[in-house]
CSV table of N, CA, C and O in Angstrom, one decimal:
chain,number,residue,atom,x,y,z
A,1,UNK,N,-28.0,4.9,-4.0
A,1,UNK,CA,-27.7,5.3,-2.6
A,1,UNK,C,-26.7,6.4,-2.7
A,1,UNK,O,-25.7,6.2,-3.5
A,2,UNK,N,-26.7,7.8,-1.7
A,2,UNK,CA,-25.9,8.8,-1.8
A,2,UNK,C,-24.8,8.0,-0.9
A,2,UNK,O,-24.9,7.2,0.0
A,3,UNK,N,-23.5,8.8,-1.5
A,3,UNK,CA,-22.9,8.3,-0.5
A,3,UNK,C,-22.8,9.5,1.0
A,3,UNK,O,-23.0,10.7,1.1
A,4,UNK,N,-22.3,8.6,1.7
A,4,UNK,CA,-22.7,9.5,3.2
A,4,UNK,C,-20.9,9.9,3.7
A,4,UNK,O,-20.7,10.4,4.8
A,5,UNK,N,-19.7,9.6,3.0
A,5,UNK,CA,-18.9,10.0,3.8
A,5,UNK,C,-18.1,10.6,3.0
A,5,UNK,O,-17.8,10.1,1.9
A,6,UNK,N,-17.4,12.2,3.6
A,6,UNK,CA,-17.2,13.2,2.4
A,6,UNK,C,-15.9,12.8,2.0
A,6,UNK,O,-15.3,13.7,1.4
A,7,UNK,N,-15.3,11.9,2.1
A,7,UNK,CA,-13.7,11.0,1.5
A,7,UNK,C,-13.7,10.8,0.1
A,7,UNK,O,-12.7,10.8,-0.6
A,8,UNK,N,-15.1,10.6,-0.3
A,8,UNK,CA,-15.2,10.0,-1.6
A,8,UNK,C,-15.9,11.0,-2.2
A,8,UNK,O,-16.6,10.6,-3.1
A,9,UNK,N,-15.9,12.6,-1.8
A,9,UNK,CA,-16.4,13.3,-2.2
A,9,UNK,C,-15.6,14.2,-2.7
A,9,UNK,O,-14.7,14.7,-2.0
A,10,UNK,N,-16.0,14.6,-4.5
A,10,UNK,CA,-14.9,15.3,-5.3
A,10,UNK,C,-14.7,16.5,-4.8
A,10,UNK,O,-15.6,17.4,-4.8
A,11,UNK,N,-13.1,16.6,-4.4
A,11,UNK,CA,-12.2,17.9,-4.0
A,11,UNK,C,-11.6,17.7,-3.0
A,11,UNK,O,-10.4,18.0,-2.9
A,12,UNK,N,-12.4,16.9,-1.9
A,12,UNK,CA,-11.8,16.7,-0.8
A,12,UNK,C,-10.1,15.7,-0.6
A,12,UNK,O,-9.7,14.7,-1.2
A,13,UNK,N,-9.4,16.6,0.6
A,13,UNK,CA,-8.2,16.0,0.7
A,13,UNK,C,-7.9,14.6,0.6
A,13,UNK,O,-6.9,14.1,0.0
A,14,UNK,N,-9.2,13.6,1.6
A,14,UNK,CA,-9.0,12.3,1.6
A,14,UNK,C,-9.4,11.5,0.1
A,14,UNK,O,-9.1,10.3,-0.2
A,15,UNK,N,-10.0,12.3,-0.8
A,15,UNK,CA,-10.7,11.6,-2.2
A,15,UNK,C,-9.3,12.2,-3.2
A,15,UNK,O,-8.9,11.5,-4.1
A,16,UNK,N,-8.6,13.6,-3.0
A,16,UNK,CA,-7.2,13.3,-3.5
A,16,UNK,C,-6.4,12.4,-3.6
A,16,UNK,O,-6.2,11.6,-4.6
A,17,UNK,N,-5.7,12.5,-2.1
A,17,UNK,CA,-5.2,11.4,-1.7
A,17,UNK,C,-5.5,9.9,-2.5
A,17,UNK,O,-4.7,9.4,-3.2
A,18,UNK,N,-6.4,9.6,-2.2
A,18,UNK,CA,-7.0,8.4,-2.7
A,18,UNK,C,-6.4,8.1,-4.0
A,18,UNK,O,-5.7,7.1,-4.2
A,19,UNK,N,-6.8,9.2,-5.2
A,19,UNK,CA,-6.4,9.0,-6.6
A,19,UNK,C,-4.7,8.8,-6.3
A,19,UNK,O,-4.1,7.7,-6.6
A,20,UNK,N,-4.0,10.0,-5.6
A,20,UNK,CA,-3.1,10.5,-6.2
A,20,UNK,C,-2.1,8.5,-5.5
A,20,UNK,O,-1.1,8.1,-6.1
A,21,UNK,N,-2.6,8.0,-4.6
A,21,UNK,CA,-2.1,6.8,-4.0
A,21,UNK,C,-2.4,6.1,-5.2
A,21,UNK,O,-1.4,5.8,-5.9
A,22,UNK,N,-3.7,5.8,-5.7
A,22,UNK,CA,-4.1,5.1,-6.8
A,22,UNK,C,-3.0,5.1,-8.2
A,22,UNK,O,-2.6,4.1,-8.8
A,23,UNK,N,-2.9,6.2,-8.4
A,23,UNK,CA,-2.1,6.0,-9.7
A,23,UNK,C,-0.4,5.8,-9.2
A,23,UNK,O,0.4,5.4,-10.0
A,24,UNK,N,0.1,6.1,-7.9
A,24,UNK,CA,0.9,5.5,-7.4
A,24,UNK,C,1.8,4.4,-8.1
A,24,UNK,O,2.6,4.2,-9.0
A,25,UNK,N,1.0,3.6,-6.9
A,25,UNK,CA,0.3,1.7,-7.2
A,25,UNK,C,0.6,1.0,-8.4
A,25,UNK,O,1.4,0.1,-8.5
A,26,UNK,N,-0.3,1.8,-9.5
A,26,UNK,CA,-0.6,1.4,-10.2
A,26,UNK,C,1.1,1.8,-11.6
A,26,UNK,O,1.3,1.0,-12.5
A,27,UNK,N,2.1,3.1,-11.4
A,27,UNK,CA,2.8,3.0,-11.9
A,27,UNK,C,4.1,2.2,-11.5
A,27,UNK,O,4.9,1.7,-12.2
A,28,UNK,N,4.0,2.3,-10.2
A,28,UNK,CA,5.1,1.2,-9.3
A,28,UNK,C,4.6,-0.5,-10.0
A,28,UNK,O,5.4,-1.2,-10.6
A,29,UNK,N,3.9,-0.7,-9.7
A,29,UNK,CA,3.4,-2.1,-9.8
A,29,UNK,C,3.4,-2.5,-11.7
A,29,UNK,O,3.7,-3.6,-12.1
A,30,UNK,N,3.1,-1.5,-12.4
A,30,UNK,CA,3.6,-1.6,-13.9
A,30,UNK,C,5.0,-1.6,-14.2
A,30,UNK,O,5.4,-2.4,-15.0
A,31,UNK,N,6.2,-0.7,-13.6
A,31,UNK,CA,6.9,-1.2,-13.5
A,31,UNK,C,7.7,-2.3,-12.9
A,31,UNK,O,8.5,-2.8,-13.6
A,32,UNK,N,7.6,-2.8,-11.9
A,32,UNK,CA,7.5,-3.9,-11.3
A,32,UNK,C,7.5,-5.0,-12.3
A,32,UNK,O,8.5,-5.6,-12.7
A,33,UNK,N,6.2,-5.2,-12.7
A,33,UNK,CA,6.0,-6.4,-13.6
A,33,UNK,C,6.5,-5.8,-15.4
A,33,UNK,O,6.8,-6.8,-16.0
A,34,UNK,N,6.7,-4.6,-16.0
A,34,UNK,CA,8.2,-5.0,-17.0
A,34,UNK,C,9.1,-5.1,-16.7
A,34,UNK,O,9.9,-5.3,-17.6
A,35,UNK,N,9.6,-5.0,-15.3
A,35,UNK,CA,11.1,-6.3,-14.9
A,35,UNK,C,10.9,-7.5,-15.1
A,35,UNK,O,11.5,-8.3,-15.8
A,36,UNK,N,10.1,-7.5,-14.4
A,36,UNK,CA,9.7,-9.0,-14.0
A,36,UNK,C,9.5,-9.8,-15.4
A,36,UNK,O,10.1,-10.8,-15.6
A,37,UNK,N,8.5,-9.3,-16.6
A,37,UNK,CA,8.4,-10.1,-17.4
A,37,UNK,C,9.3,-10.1,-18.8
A,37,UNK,O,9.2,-10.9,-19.7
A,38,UNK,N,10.2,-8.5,-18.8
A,38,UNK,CA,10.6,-8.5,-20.3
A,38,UNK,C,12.0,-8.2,-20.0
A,38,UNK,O,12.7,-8.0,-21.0
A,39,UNK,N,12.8,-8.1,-18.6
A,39,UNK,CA,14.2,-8.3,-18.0
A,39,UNK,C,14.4,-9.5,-17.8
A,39,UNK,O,14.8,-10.2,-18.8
A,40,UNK,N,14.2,-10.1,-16.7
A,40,UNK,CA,14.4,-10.9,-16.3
A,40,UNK,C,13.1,-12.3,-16.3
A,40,UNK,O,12.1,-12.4,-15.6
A,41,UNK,N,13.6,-13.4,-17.4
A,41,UNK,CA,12.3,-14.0,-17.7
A,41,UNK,C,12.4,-15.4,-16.7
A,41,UNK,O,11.6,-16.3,-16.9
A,42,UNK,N,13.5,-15.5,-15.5
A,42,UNK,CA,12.7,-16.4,-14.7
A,42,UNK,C,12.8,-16.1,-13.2
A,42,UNK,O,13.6,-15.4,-12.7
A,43,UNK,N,11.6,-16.8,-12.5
A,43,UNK,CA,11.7,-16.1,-11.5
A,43,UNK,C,12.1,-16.3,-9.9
A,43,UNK,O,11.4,-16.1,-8.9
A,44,UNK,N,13.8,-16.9,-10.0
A,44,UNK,CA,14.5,-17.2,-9.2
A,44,UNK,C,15.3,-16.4,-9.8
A,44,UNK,O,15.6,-15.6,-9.0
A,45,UNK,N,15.9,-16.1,-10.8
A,45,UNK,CA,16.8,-14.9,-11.4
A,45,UNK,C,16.3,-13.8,-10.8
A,45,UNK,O,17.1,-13.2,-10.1
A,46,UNK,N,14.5,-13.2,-10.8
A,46,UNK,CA,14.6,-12.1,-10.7
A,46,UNK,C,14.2,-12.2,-8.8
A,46,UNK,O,13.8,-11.2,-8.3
A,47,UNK,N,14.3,-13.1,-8.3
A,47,UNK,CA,14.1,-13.0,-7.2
A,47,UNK,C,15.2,-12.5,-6.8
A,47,UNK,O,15.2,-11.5,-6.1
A,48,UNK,N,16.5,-13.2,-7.1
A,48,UNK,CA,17.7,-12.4,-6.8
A,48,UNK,C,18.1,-11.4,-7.0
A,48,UNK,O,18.6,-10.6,-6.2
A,49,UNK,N,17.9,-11.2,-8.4
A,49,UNK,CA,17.8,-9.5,-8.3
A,49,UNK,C,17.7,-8.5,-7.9
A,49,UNK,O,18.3,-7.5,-8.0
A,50,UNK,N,16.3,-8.9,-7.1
A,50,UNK,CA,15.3,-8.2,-6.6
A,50,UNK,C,16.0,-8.0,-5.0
A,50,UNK,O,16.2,-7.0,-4.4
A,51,UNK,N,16.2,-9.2,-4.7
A,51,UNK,CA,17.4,-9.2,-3.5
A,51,UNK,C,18.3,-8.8,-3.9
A,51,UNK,O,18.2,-7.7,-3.3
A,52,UNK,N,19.5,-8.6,-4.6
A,52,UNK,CA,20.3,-7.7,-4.7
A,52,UNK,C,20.1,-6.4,-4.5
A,52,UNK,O,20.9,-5.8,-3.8
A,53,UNK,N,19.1,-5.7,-5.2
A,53,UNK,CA,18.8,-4.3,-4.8
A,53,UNK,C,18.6,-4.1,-4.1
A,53,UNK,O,18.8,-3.0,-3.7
A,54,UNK,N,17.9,-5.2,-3.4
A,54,UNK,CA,17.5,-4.4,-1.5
A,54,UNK,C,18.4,-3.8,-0.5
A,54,UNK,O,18.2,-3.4,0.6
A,55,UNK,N,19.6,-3.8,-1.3
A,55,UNK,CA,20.9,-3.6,-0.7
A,55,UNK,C,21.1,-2.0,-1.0
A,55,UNK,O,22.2,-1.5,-0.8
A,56,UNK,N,20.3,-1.6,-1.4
A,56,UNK,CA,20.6,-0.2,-2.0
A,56,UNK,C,19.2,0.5,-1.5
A,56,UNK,O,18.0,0.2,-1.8
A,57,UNK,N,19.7,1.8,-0.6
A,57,UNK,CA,18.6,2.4,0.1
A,57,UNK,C,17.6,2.6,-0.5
A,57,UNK,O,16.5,2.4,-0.1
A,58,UNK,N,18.0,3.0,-2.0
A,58,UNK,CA,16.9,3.7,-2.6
A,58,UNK,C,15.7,2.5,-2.6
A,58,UNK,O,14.5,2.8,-2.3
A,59,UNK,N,16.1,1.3,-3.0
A,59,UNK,CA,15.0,0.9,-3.6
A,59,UNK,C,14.6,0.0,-2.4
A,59,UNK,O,13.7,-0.9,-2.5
A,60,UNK,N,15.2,0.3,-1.2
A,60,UNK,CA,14.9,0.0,0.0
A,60,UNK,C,13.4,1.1,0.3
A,60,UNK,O,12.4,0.7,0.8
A,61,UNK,N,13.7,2.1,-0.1
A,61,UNK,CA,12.6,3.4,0.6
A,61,UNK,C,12.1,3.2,-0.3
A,61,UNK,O,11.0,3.7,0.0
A,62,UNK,N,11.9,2.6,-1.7
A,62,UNK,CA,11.5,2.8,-2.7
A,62,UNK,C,9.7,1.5,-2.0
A,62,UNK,O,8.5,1.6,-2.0
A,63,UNK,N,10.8,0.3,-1.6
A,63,UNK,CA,9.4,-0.5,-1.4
A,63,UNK,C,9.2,-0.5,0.2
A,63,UNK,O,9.1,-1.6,0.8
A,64,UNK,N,9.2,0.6,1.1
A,64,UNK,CA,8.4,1.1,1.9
A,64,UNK,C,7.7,1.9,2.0
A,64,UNK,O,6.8,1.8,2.7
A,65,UNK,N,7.9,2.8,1.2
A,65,UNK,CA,7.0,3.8,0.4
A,65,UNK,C,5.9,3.1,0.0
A,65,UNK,O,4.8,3.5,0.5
A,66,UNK,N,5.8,1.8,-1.1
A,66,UNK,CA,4.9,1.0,-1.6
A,66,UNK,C,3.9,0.8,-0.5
A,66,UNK,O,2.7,1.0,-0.4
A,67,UNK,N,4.9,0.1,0.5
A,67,UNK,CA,3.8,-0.9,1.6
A,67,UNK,C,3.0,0.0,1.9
A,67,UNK,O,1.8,-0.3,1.8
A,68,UNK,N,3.5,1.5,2.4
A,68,UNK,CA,2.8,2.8,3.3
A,68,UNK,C,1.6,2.8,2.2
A,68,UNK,O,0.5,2.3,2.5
A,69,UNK,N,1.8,3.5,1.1
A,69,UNK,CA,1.0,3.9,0.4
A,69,UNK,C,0.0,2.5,-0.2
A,69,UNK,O,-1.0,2.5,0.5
A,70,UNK,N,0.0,1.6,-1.0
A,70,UNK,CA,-0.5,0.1,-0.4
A,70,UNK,C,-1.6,0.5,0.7
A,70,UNK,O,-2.7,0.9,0.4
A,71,UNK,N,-1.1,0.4,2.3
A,71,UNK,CA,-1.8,0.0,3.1
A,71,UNK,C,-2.7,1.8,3.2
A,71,UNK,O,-4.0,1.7,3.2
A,72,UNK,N,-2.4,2.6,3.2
A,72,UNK,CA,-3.1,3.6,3.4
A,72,UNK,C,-4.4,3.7,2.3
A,72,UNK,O,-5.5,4.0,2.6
A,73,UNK,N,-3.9,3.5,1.1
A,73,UNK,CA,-4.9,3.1,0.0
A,73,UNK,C,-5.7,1.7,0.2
A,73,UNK,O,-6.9,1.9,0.0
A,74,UNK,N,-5.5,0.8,0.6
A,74,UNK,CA,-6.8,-0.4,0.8
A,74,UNK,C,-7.5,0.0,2.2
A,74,UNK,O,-8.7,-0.4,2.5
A,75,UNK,N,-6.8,0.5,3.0
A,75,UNK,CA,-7.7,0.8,4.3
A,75,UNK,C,-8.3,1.6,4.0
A,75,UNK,O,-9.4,1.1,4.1
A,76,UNK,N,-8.5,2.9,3.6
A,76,UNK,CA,-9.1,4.5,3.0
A,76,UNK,C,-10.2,4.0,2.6
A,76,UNK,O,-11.4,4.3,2.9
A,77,UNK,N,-9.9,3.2,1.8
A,77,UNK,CA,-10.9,2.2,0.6
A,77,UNK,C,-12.0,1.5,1.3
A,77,UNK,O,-13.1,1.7,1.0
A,78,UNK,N,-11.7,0.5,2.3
A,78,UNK,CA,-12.4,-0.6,2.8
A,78,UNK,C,-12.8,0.3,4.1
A,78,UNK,O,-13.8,-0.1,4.7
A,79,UNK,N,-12.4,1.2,4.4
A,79,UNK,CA,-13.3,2.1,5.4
A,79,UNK,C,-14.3,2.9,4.9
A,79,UNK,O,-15.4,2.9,5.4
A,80,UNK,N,-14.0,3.6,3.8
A,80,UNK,CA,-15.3,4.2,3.3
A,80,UNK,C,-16.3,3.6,2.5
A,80,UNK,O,-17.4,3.9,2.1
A,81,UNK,N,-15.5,2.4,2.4
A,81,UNK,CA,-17.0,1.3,1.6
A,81,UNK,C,-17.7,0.8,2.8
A,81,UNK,O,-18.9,0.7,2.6
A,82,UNK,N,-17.4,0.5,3.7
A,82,UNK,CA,-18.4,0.4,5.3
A,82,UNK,C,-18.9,1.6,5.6
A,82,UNK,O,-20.2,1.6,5.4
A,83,UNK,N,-18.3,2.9,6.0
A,83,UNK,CA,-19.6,4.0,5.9
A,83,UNK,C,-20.3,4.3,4.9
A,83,UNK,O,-21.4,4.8,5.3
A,84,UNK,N,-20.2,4.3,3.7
A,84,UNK,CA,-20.6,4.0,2.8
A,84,UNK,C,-22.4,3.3,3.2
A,84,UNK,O,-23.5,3.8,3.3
A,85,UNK,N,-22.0,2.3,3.4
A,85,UNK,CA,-23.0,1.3,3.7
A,85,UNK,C,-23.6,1.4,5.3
A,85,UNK,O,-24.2,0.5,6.0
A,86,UNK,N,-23.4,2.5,5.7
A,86,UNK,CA,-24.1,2.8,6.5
A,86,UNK,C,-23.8,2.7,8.2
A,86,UNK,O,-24.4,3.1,9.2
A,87,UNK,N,-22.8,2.1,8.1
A,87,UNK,CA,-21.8,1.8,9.3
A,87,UNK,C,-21.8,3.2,10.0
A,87,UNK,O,-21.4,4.2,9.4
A,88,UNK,N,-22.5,3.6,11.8
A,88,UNK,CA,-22.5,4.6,12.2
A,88,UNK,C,-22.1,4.2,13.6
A,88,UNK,O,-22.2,3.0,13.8
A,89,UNK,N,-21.7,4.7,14.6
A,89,UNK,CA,-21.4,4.6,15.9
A,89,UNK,C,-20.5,4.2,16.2
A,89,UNK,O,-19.3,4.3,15.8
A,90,UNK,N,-21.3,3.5,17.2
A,90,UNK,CA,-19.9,2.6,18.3
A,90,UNK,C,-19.3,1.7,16.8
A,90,UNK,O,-18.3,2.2,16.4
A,91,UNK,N,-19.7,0.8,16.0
A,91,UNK,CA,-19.5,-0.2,15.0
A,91,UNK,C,-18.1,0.8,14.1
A,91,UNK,O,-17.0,0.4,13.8
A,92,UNK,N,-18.6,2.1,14.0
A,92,UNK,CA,-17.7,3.0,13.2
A,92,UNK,C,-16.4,2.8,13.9
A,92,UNK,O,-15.6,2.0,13.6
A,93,UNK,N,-16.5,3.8,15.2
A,93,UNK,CA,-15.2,3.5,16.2
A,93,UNK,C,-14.5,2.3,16.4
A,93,UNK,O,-13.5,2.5,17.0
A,94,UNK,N,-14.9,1.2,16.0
A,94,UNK,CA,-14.5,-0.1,16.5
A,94,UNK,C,-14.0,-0.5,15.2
A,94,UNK,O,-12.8,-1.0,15.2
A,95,UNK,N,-14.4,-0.5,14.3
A,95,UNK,CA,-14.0,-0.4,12.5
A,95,UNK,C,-12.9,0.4,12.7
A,95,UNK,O,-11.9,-0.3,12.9
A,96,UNK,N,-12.7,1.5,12.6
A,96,UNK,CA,-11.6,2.8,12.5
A,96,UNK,C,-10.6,1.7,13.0
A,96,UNK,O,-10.0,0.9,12.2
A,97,UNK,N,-10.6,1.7,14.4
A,97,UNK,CA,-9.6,1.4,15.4
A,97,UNK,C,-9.2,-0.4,14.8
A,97,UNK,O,-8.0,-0.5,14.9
A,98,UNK,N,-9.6,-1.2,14.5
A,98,UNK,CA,-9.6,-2.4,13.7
A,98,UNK,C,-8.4,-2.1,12.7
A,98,UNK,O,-7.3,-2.6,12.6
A,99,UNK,N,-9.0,-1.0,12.1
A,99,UNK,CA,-8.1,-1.0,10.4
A,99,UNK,C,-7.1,-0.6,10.7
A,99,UNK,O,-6.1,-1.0,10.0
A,100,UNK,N,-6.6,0.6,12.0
A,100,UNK,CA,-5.9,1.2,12.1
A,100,UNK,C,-4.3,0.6,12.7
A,100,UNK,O,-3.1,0.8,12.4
A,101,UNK,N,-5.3,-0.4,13.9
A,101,UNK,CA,-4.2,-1.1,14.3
A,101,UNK,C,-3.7,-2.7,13.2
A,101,UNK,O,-2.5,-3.1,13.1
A,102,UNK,N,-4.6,-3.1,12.5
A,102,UNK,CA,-4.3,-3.7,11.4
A,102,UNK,C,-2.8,-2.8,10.9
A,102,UNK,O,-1.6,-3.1,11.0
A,103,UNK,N,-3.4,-1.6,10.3
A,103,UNK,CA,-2.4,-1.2,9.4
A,103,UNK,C,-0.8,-1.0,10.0
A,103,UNK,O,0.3,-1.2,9.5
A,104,UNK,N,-1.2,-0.6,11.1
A,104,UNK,CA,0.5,-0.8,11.8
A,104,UNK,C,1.1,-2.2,11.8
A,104,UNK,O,2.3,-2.4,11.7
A,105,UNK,N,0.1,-3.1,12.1
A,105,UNK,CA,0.8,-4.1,12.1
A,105,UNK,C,1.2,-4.4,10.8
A,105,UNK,O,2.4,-4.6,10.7
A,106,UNK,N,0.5,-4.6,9.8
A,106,UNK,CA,0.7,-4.7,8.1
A,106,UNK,C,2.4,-3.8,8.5
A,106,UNK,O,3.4,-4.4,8.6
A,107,UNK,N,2.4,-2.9,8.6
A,107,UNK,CA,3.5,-1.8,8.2
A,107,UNK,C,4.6,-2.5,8.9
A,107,UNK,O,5.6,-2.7,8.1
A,108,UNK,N,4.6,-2.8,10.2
A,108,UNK,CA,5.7,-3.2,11.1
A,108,UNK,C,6.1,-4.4,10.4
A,108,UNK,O,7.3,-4.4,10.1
A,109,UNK,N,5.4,-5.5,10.1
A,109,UNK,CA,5.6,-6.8,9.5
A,109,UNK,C,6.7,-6.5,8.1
A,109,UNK,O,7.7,-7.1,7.8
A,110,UNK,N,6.0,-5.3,7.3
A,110,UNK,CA,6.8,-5.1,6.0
A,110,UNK,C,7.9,-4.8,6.1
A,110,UNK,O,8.7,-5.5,5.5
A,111,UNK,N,8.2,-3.7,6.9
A,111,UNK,CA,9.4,-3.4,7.5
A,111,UNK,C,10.4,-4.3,7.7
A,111,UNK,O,11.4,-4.6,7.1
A,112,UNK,N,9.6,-4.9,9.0
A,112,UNK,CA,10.9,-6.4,9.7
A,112,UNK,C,11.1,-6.9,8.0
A,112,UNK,O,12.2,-6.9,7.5
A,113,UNK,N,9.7,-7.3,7.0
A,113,UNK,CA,10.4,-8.4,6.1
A,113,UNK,C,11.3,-7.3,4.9
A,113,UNK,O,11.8,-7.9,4.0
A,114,UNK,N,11.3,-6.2,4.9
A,114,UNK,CA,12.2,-5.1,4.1
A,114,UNK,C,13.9,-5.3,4.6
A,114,UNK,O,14.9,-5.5,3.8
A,115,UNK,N,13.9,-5.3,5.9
A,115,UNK,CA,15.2,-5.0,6.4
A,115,UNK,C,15.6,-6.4,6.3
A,115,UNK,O,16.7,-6.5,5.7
A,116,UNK,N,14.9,-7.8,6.8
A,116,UNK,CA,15.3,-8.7,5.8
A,116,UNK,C,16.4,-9.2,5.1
A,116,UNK,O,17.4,-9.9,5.3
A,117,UNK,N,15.4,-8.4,3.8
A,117,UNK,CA,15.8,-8.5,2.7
A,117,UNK,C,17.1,-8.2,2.3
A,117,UNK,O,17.8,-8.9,1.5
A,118,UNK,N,17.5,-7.0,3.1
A,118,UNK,CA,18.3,-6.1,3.0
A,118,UNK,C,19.3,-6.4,3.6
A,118,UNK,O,20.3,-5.8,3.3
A,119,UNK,N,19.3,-7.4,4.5
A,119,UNK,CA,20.6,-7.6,5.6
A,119,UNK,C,20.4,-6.6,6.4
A,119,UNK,O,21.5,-6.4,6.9
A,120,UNK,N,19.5,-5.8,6.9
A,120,UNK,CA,19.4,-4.9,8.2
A,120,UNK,C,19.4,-3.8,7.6
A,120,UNK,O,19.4,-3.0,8.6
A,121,UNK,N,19.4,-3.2,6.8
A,121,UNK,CA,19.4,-1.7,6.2
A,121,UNK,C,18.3,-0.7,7.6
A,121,UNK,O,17.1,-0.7,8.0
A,122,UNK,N,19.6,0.1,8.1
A,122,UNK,CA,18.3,1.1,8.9
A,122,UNK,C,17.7,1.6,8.2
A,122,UNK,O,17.9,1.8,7.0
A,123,UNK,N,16.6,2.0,9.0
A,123,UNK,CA,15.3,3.0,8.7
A,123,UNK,C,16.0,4.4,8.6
A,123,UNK,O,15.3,5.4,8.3
C-alpha cells in the first residue's frame, strides 16, 4: 500500500522533524536510563535525585522540552498511521482536532506535574 500522506515522505519538513524528534527521544531517554541504572542503583535514591534537580531551570526546561517533543513525536506518528490507512474527511478533521486537543492537555498536565516537582519553578 502507497502511502497517501506527504509527512512520511522523504525530504519533507514534517518527515524531518519526525527523525530529527526521534533521535531526540531516544538520546535523552539513553541518558536517563545510565543514571538511572549505573549512578544511582536504587530507585528512591534516584527518585530524589531526580527531585533535587528539578530545582534547577535547566533540567527543568530540560524535561519540558522532553514532554513537547514526546507528545509532538507520538501524535505526528499516530496521525499519519490513520491517514496512512486511509482516514479521509470529516473522520480526518475530527482525528486532527482529537490529537490536538489531547496534546495540549498531555502538555498542560506535564507542566502542572513539572512545576510540581520543582516547588513552582516559572515557565
Amino acid at each position: 500500500m502507497a502511502e497517501r500522506y506527504s509527512s512520511f515522505t522523504p525530504g519533507g519538513t514534517m518527515w524531518l522533524l519526525q527523525r530529527i524528534t526521534a533521535a531526540f527521544l531516544i538520546v535523552v531517554l539513553a541518558f536517563h536510563f545510565f543514571l538511572l541504572h549505573f549512578v544511582n542503583h536504587a530507585d528512591e535514591v534516584s527518585f530524589i535525585v531526580s527531585a533535587a534537580r528539578m530545582e534547577t531551570l535547566s533540567y527543568y526546561s530540560l524535561m519540558i522540552l522532553f514532554l513537547v517533543t514526546a507528545t509532538f513525536h507520538g501524535v505526528n506518528g499516530v496521525y499519519n498511521a490513520l491517514i496512512n490507512q486511509g482516514l479521509t474527511g470529516r473522520k480526518k478533521r475530527v482525528v486532527k482536532t482529537t490529537l490536538i486537543v489531547a496534546s495540549v492537555v498531555l502538555i498542560v498536565q506535564g507542566v502542572r506535574t513539572a512545576n510540581a516537582w520543582a516547588g513552582g519553578v516559572p515557565l
